Short mmCIF file of C-alpha atoms in Angstrom, two decimals:
data_model
loop_
_atom_site.label_atom_id
_atom_site.label_comp_id
_atom_site.label_asym_id
_atom_site.label_seq_id
_atom_site.Cartn_x
_atom_site.Cartn_y
_atom_site.Cartn_z
CA MET S 243 -0.17 0.37 0.07
CA SER S 244 1.10 3.38 -0.69
CA SER S 245 2.38 6.18 2.31
CA GLU S 246 0.39 9.15 2.11
CA THR S 247 1.16 12.89 3.13
CA LEU S 248 -1.06 16.22 3.29
CA VAL S 249 -0.09 18.95 1.91
CA SER S 250 -1.47 22.53 1.65
CA ALA S 251 -0.60 24.53 -1.39
CA PRO S 252 0.47 27.55 0.67
CA ALA S 253 3.50 25.12 1.90
CA CYS S 254 4.21 24.58 -1.29
CA SER S 255 3.74 27.56 -3.00
CA GLN S 256 5.24 28.86 -6.62
CA PRO S 257 9.11 28.48 -6.08
CA SER S 258 11.23 31.67 -6.07
CA ARG S 259 13.32 32.49 -8.30
CA VAL S 260 15.70 33.85 -5.20
CA THR S 261 17.15 31.50 -2.86
CA GLU S 262 18.84 32.37 0.16
CA ILE S 263 21.91 30.38 1.16
CA PRO S 264 22.09 28.85 4.18
CA ILE S 265 25.35 30.12 6.17
CA HIS S 266 25.86 28.92 9.57
CA GLY S 267 26.45 32.16 11.67
CA GLY S 268 25.19 34.00 8.87
CA THR S 269 28.69 35.63 7.84
CA LEU S 270 31.14 33.17 5.36
CA GLN S 271 34.33 34.26 7.10
CA PRO S 272 37.41 34.51 4.99
CA GLY S 273 38.39 31.30 3.39
CA GLN S 274 34.89 29.53 3.96
CA SER S 275 33.10 27.71 1.14
CA VAL S 276 29.60 26.94 1.22
CA ARG S 277 28.16 23.65 -1.12
CA LEU S 278 24.75 24.36 -2.21
CA PRO S 279 22.59 21.74 -4.00
CA LEU S 280 20.04 22.87 -6.17
CA TRP S 281 17.62 20.79 -8.10
CA LEU S 282 16.99 22.72 -12.08
CA ARG S 283 14.18 22.17 -14.03
CA GLY S 284 15.80 19.97 -17.12
CA PRO S 285 14.85 22.25 -20.33
CA ASP S 286 12.63 20.21 -23.08
CA GLN S 287 15.32 20.28 -25.92
CA GLU S 288 18.70 18.28 -25.17
CA GLY S 289 22.06 19.67 -25.91
CA VAL S 290 24.29 22.29 -24.57
CA HIS S 291 22.29 25.50 -22.45
CA GLU S 292 23.14 28.04 -20.82
CA ILE S 293 22.55 28.90 -17.00
CA ASN S 294 23.09 32.49 -15.66
CA PHE S 295 23.18 33.12 -11.64
CA LEU S 296 23.59 36.20 -9.48
CA PHE S 297 24.88 36.04 -5.98
CA TYR S 298 23.95 38.91 -4.12
CA TYR S 299 26.16 39.45 -0.67
CA GLU S 300 26.41 42.95 2.10
CA ASN S 301 28.98 43.90 4.19
CA THR S 302 28.52 42.74 7.83
CA GLU S 303 29.27 46.48 8.86
CA LYS S 304 26.66 48.65 8.01
CA GLY S 305 26.83 52.31 7.25
CA LEU S 306 29.61 51.85 4.48
CA LYS S 307 29.56 53.57 0.84
CA ILE S 308 29.12 50.24 -0.44
CA SER S 309 26.66 48.26 0.95
CA HIS S 310 26.69 45.26 -1.29
CA ARG S 311 27.50 43.79 -4.52
CA VAL S 312 26.61 41.45 -6.99
CA LEU S 313 28.44 38.63 -9.10
CA ARG S 314 27.20 37.00 -12.16
CA HIS S 315 28.45 33.54 -13.02
CA THR S 316 27.30 31.76 -15.93
CA VAL S 317 27.62 27.94 -16.47
CA PHE S 318 26.61 25.45 -19.29
CA ILE S 319 24.89 22.02 -19.21
CA CYS S 320 24.47 19.60 -21.56
CA ALA S 321 21.11 18.30 -21.40
CA SER S 322 20.52 14.23 -23.20
CA ARG S 323 17.42 12.77 -23.05
CA SER S 324 16.58 10.61 -20.28
CA LEU S 325 12.86 8.69 -20.39
CA SER S 326 9.88 8.63 -21.78
CA VAL S 327 7.25 8.30 -19.62
CA GLN S 328 3.19 7.40 -21.44
CA ALA S 329 0.60 7.06 -18.74
CA SER S 330 -2.93 6.71 -18.89
CA ALA S 331 -6.16 5.64 -16.47
CA CYS S 332 -9.10 3.62 -17.27
CA ARG S 333 -12.23 2.58 -15.35
CA SER S 334 -11.81 -0.71 -13.24
CA SER S 335 -13.81 -3.80 -15.00
CA ALA S 336 -14.18 -5.30 -11.75
CA SER S 337 -17.63 -6.27 -10.25
CA PRO S 338 -18.47 -3.55 -7.97
CA HIS S 339 -17.23 -5.76 -4.33
CA HIS S 340 -14.41 -6.07 -6.07
CA SER S 341 -13.43 -2.77 -6.54
CA LEU S 342 -14.67 -0.53 -3.64
CA ASP S 343 -12.26 0.19 -0.72
CA ASP S 344 -12.78 0.49 3.02
CA LYS S 345 -14.37 4.07 2.08
CA GLY S 346 -17.00 2.73 -0.74
CA SER S 347 -15.39 4.38 -4.01
CA GLY S 348 -14.90 2.72 -7.05
CA GLY S 349 -11.18 1.88 -8.49
CA THR S 350 -9.30 3.15 -11.20
CA LEU S 351 -6.42 1.09 -13.58
CA VAL S 352 -3.61 3.74 -13.84
CA PHE S 353 -1.04 2.27 -16.85
CA ILE S 354 2.24 3.63 -17.03
CA ASP S 355 4.95 2.75 -19.82
CA VAL S 356 8.40 3.90 -18.81
CA GLU S 357 11.46 3.77 -21.83
CA ASN S 358 15.05 4.78 -21.93
CA VAL S 359 15.17 7.12 -24.91
CA ASN S 360 19.00 7.72 -23.79
CA ALA S 361 21.34 6.64 -27.06
CA SER S 362 24.35 4.02 -25.47
CA GLU S 363 27.41 6.71 -26.31
CA SER S 364 26.09 9.01 -23.90
CA GLY S 365 27.86 7.27 -20.85
CA VAL S 366 24.91 6.61 -19.13
CA ARG S 367 24.58 2.79 -18.27
CA GLU S 368 20.66 2.19 -17.10
CA PHE S 369 18.23 3.99 -15.22
CA HIS S 370 17.07 2.57 -11.96
CA ILE S 371 13.25 3.16 -11.49
CA VAL S 372 13.31 4.50 -7.58
CA GLN S 373 9.33 5.43 -6.77
CA VAL S 374 6.25 6.68 -8.50
CA SER S 375 4.18 8.94 -6.66
CA SER S 376 0.70 10.44 -7.12
CA SER S 377 -0.23 14.35 -6.07
CA SER S 378 -3.88 15.44 -6.54
CA GLN S 379 -6.79 16.71 -4.60
CA HIS S 380 -9.14 14.07 -5.45
CA TRP S 381 -7.32 11.14 -6.38
CA ARG S 382 -4.12 8.67 -4.82
CA LEU S 383 -1.99 5.41 -5.90
CA HIS S 384 -3.50 3.16 -3.80
CA LYS S 385 -1.49 -0.22 -4.43
CA TYR S 386 0.46 -2.20 -7.08
CA ILE S 387 -0.85 -4.59 -9.55
CA ASN S 388 1.91 -4.64 -11.37
CA PRO S 389 4.74 -5.44 -10.64
CA CYS S 390 5.04 -6.15 -7.37
CA ASN S 391 6.53 -3.67 -4.90
CA ASN S 392 10.62 -5.61 -4.38
CA TYR S 393 10.74 -5.58 -8.19
CA ASP S 394 14.14 -3.94 -8.94
CA CYS S 395 13.20 -1.69 -12.15
CA ARG S 396 16.22 -1.24 -14.11
CA LEU S 397 16.36 0.31 -17.75
CA SER S 398 19.41 -0.15 -20.23
CA SER S 399 19.17 1.78 -23.60
CA ARG S 400 15.98 1.77 -25.76
CA GLU S 401 14.40 -0.58 -22.70
CA ARG S 402 10.58 -0.36 -21.60
CA ALA S 403 8.66 -0.82 -18.37
CA LYS S 404 5.22 -1.33 -17.97
CA LEU S 405 3.70 -0.78 -14.99
CA CYS S 406 0.34 -1.00 -13.24
CA PHE S 407 -1.46 0.69 -10.49
CA LYS S 408 -4.75 1.31 -8.58
CA ALA S 409 -5.69 4.13 -8.01
CA MET S 410 -8.52 5.12 -5.30
CA ARG S 411 -10.50 8.55 -4.60
CA CYS S 412 -9.62 9.94 -1.47
CA LYS S 413 -12.00 12.40 0.41
CA PRO S 414 -11.90 16.26 0.23
CA HIS S 415 -9.42 17.73 2.74
CA GLU S 416 -9.60 21.30 3.90
CA GLY S 417 -6.60 22.70 5.99
CA SER S 418 -7.92 25.37 9.22
CA ASP S 419 -8.46 28.21 6.95
CA GLY S 420 -10.11 26.21 4.43
CA VAL S 421 -7.58 25.85 2.70
CA LYS S 422 -7.44 22.71 -0.22
CA GLU S 423 -5.48 20.28 0.90
CA TYR S 424 -2.83 18.11 -1.87
CA THR S 425 -2.47 13.79 -1.33
CA PHE S 426 0.87 12.61 -1.76
CA ALA S 427 0.83 9.16 -2.42
CA ASP S 428 3.95 7.32 -2.41
CA LEU S 429 4.44 3.46 -4.16
CA ASN S 430 8.33 2.50 -3.71
CA LEU S 431 10.09 -0.09 -6.25
CA GLY S 432 12.44 -1.25 -4.06
CA ASN S 433 13.71 -0.83 -0.66
CA GLU S 434 14.34 3.02 -0.58
CA ARG S 435 10.80 5.37 0.19
CA ILE S 436 11.05 9.07 -0.64
CA MET S 437 8.47 11.36 0.70
CA SER S 438 7.71 12.94 -2.17
CA SER S 439 6.10 15.96 -0.32
CA SER S 440 9.48 17.32 0.80
CA THR S 441 11.27 16.87 -2.17
CA PRO S 442 11.46 19.19 -5.38
CA CYS S 443 8.05 17.37 -6.48
CA GLY S 444 5.76 19.36 -4.35
CA ASP S 445 7.73 22.69 -5.75
CA PHE S 446 7.62 20.83 -9.55
CA PHE S 447 3.98 20.03 -8.87
CA PHE S 448 2.46 23.36 -8.03
CA SER S 449 4.67 25.30 -10.20
CA CYS S 450 3.19 23.68 -13.22
CA ARG S 451 -0.08 23.61 -11.53
CA GLN S 452 -0.12 27.30 -11.04
CA SER S 453 0.80 27.77 -14.55
CA SER S 454 -1.51 25.55 -16.38
CA VAL S 455 -3.75 27.89 -14.33
CA LEU S 456 -2.61 31.18 -16.00
CA GLU S 457 -3.03 29.27 -19.13
CA GLN S 458 -6.15 28.46 -19.15
CA VAL S 459 -7.48 32.03 -17.89
CA ASN S 460 -5.62 33.71 -20.34
CA SER S 461 -7.08 31.53 -23.22
CA ALA S 462 -10.41 31.32 -22.35
CA PRO S 463 -12.84 33.15 -24.34
CA ARG S 464 -14.54 36.33 -23.15
CA ASN S 465 -18.16 35.67 -22.28
CA SER S 466 -20.37 37.01 -24.82
CA ARG S 467 -24.05 36.75 -24.90
CA SER S 468 -26.07 35.82 -28.26
CA GLN S 469 -30.22 36.60 -29.12
CA GLY S 470 -31.87 33.79 -30.54
CA SER S 471 -30.69 30.89 -29.00
CA GLY S 472 -32.56 27.61 -29.00
CA HIS S 473 -33.75 25.35 -26.15
CA SER S 474 -32.28 22.16 -27.65
CA ASP S 475 -28.38 23.71 -28.18
CA ASN S 476 -28.43 24.32 -24.56
CA THR S 477 -29.30 21.16 -23.50
CA ALA S 478 -26.63 18.98 -25.86
CA SER S 479 -24.38 21.87 -24.43
CA ASP S 480 -25.11 20.74 -20.80
CA ILE S 481 -25.23 17.16 -21.89
CA THR S 482 -21.44 17.43 -23.28
CA ASN S 483 -20.39 19.82 -20.06
CA ILE S 484 -21.92 16.87 -17.43
CA ALA S 485 -20.57 13.98 -19.69
CA LYS S 486 -17.29 15.85 -19.83
CA LYS S 487 -17.32 16.40 -16.36
CA CYS S 488 -17.83 13.17 -15.14
CA ASN S 489 -14.50 11.90 -17.73
CA GLU S 490 -12.24 14.88 -15.91
CA LEU S 491 -9.15 13.23 -13.69
CA ASP S 492 -6.84 15.52 -12.06
CA LEU S 493 -4.17 12.66 -11.36
CA ASN S 494 -0.76 13.75 -11.65
CA ILE S 495 2.46 10.89 -11.70
CA ILE S 496 5.47 11.61 -10.97
CA VAL S 497 8.61 9.04 -11.54
CA ILE S 498 11.43 9.02 -9.48
CA TRP S 499 14.75 7.88 -11.44
CA LYS S 500 18.60 6.91 -10.90
CA ALA S 501 20.67 6.97 -13.10
CA TYR S 502 24.50 5.79 -13.47
CA VAL S 503 26.53 7.58 -15.69
CA VAL S 504 30.80 6.86 -16.64
CA GLU S 505 32.25 10.11 -17.16
CA ASP S 506 36.23 10.21 -17.14
CA ASN S 507 36.49 6.41 -15.78
CA LYS S 508 34.98 7.71 -12.60
CA GLN S 509 30.38 6.68 -11.85
CA LEU S 510 28.53 8.92 -11.00
CA ILE S 511 24.84 9.09 -9.67
CA LEU S 512 22.27 11.55 -11.36
CA GLU S 513 18.73 11.74 -9.67
CA GLY S 514 15.88 13.24 -11.44
CA GLN S 515 12.05 12.76 -11.51
CA LEU S 516 9.44 13.20 -14.55
CA HIS S 517 5.98 14.15 -14.62
CA VAL S 518 3.18 13.48 -15.94
CA ALA S 519 -0.94 14.72 -15.76
CA LEU S 520 -3.94 12.81 -16.06
CA LYS S 521 -6.67 15.12 -16.79
CA THR S 522 -8.78 12.60 -18.64
CA PHE S 523 -10.35 9.23 -18.47
CA GLY S 524 -8.92 7.38 -21.14
CA LYS S 525 -6.78 9.76 -22.46
CA GLU S 526 -2.97 9.02 -22.92
CA ALA S 527 -0.68 12.08 -21.70
CA SER S 528 2.99 12.16 -22.56
CA SER S 529 6.44 13.26 -20.70
CA LEU S 530 7.74 13.87 -24.18
CA ILE S 531 6.72 17.13 -26.07
CA PRO S 532 5.79 16.08 -30.25
CA LYS S 533 8.07 17.51 -32.50
CA GLU S 534 6.69 20.54 -34.59
CA GLU S 535 6.85 20.06 -38.54
CA THR S 536 9.51 22.50 -40.43
CA GLN S 537 8.02 24.56 -42.43
CA GLU S 538 9.34 23.46 -45.38
CA MET S 539 7.57 20.17 -44.81
CA MET S 540 4.34 22.18 -44.38
CA LEU S 541 4.62 23.17 -48.14
CA LEU S 542 5.57 20.11 -49.91
CA ARG S 543 1.85 18.92 -48.59
CA PHE S 544 -0.69 18.75 -50.97
CA LYS S 545 -4.34 19.67 -48.84
CA SER S 546 -7.49 18.16 -50.42
CA GLU S 547 -10.61 19.92 -49.14
CA LEU S 548 -12.19 17.45 -45.76
CA PRO S 549 -15.47 16.33 -45.72
CA PRO S 550 -17.78 17.68 -43.38
CA PRO S 551 -17.63 16.38 -40.08
CA VAL S 552 -20.34 13.68 -39.19
CA ILE S 553 -22.30 14.02 -35.69
CA LEU S 554 -21.07 11.28 -33.57
CA PRO S 555 -22.99 10.82 -29.94
CA TYR S 556 -21.42 11.86 -27.22
CA PRO S 557 -18.29 9.07 -26.55
CA GLU S 558 -18.38 10.59 -23.12
CA LEU S 559 -21.87 8.80 -22.31
CA SER S 560 -20.75 5.42 -23.28
CA GLN S 561 -17.50 5.71 -20.62
CA LEU S 562 -20.14 6.66 -17.41
CA ILE S 563 -21.86 3.36 -18.02
CA ARG S 564 -20.55 -0.04 -16.15
CA THR S 565 -22.27 -3.54 -17.00
CA ASN S 566 -21.40 -6.48 -14.82
CA LEU S 567 -22.12 -10.01 -15.57
CA CYS S 568 -23.05 -12.04 -12.18
CA TYR S 569 -23.15 -15.65 -12.72
CA PRO S 570 -22.56 -18.89 -10.50
CA GLU S 571 -19.12 -19.88 -10.77
CA THR S 572 -20.32 -23.59 -11.05
CA PHE S 573 -23.61 -25.34 -12.76
CA THR S 574 -25.07 -28.73 -12.13
CA HIS S 575 -27.42 -29.91 -15.42
CA HIS S 576 -28.65 -33.07 -14.73
CA PHE S 577 -28.88 -34.28 -18.59
CA VAL S 578 -31.40 -37.08 -19.80
CA LYS S 579 -31.22 -39.94 -21.93
CA GLU S 580 -32.83 -40.52 -24.59
CA ARG S 581 -33.50 -43.47 -26.76
#
C-alpha cells in the first residue's frame, strides 16, 4: 500500500527564483566555502544550454558607501534525453464488491509505460526507477497491480517497463483556514522510499499547476451573450458538459529515477524526476513534447478539402456506463438420455 501525506498549497507555493544560501552564523568567513545543492528544471530540448546566476552579498558592517555587491556567474550544462513516460487511466471493469475499498469508492487502473530513450554512447549505463508517486486533490495511487513492490526496475538503452497501479478517490481535505490540501501518495519499487512531498516534487507540481491555471485563464474566451439560441442547443451543451465533467481526472504522476553515468572512468549517480498530468479518462499523457514539423515540409504537402464532420453521439456517455455479468461459478445439469 502507498504511504500518504497531506500538503496544503501555501506550504509548497510558487517557488521563488531567489534562494537564500544557508550559512552557519549568517556570515561567510575568509577562506570559508559553502556547497549549495540545487534542483534544476531540465530543458525540453537536448544539447548545450546556458544558465545565468546572480549572487548578491552584503557587508557585515552597516553604513559603508558600498553596502552590497552582485556577482554574475554563467554555467553551461549538457542536457541529454533520459526517460519517456506515457500514462493513461481507465475505470476498473471489476465487479463492484471487488473494486470498492473501505471508503466505498470505485477503483481506477493507471497504466504507465517507462522507456529509456537515452543513447548508449552518452555514458549512461542504466536508469533505476526508484519510486512512482502521485499528487492530486481528488485521487491517489493506492497499491501495485504490476509489478510487485520488491521489483528492481532497471532500464538499459531502449528498454521499456510496463507498470500498472490502482488509484482510488480520496476524501476532500481542507486546512484550518479552509485551504484545500493535496494528497501525495508514494509507492517505492525497492527498499528506498522517498517522501515526495518534502522533495522538489511538491515545488514542481504546484509550479506547473499554477502555470497551467494561468494559461487556461488567458486562453479562455470572453463571455458573450447572443440572442435567438434554441433550447435544444442548450440541452445538448449541458449533456456534453456533464459527460466531460464526469470523465475529468486530476491526477499527477511522478516518476523518480536514478541514472548511473560513467565520466572519466568514474561512476556518478544522477537523480531526477518526471511529471505527467492525467486530466481525462482514456486519454494518454506523455512526458515528451511532440516535435513540430518544419515549414519546408508543410509547403510540400498537398491538402485536399476535408469532408464535413460527421456528428457522432457523445463518446463520453458510453464510458460512464458499467455493465457487470453475475453468474455462478459452477452449475449442475441433469442430462436426460433418450432412446
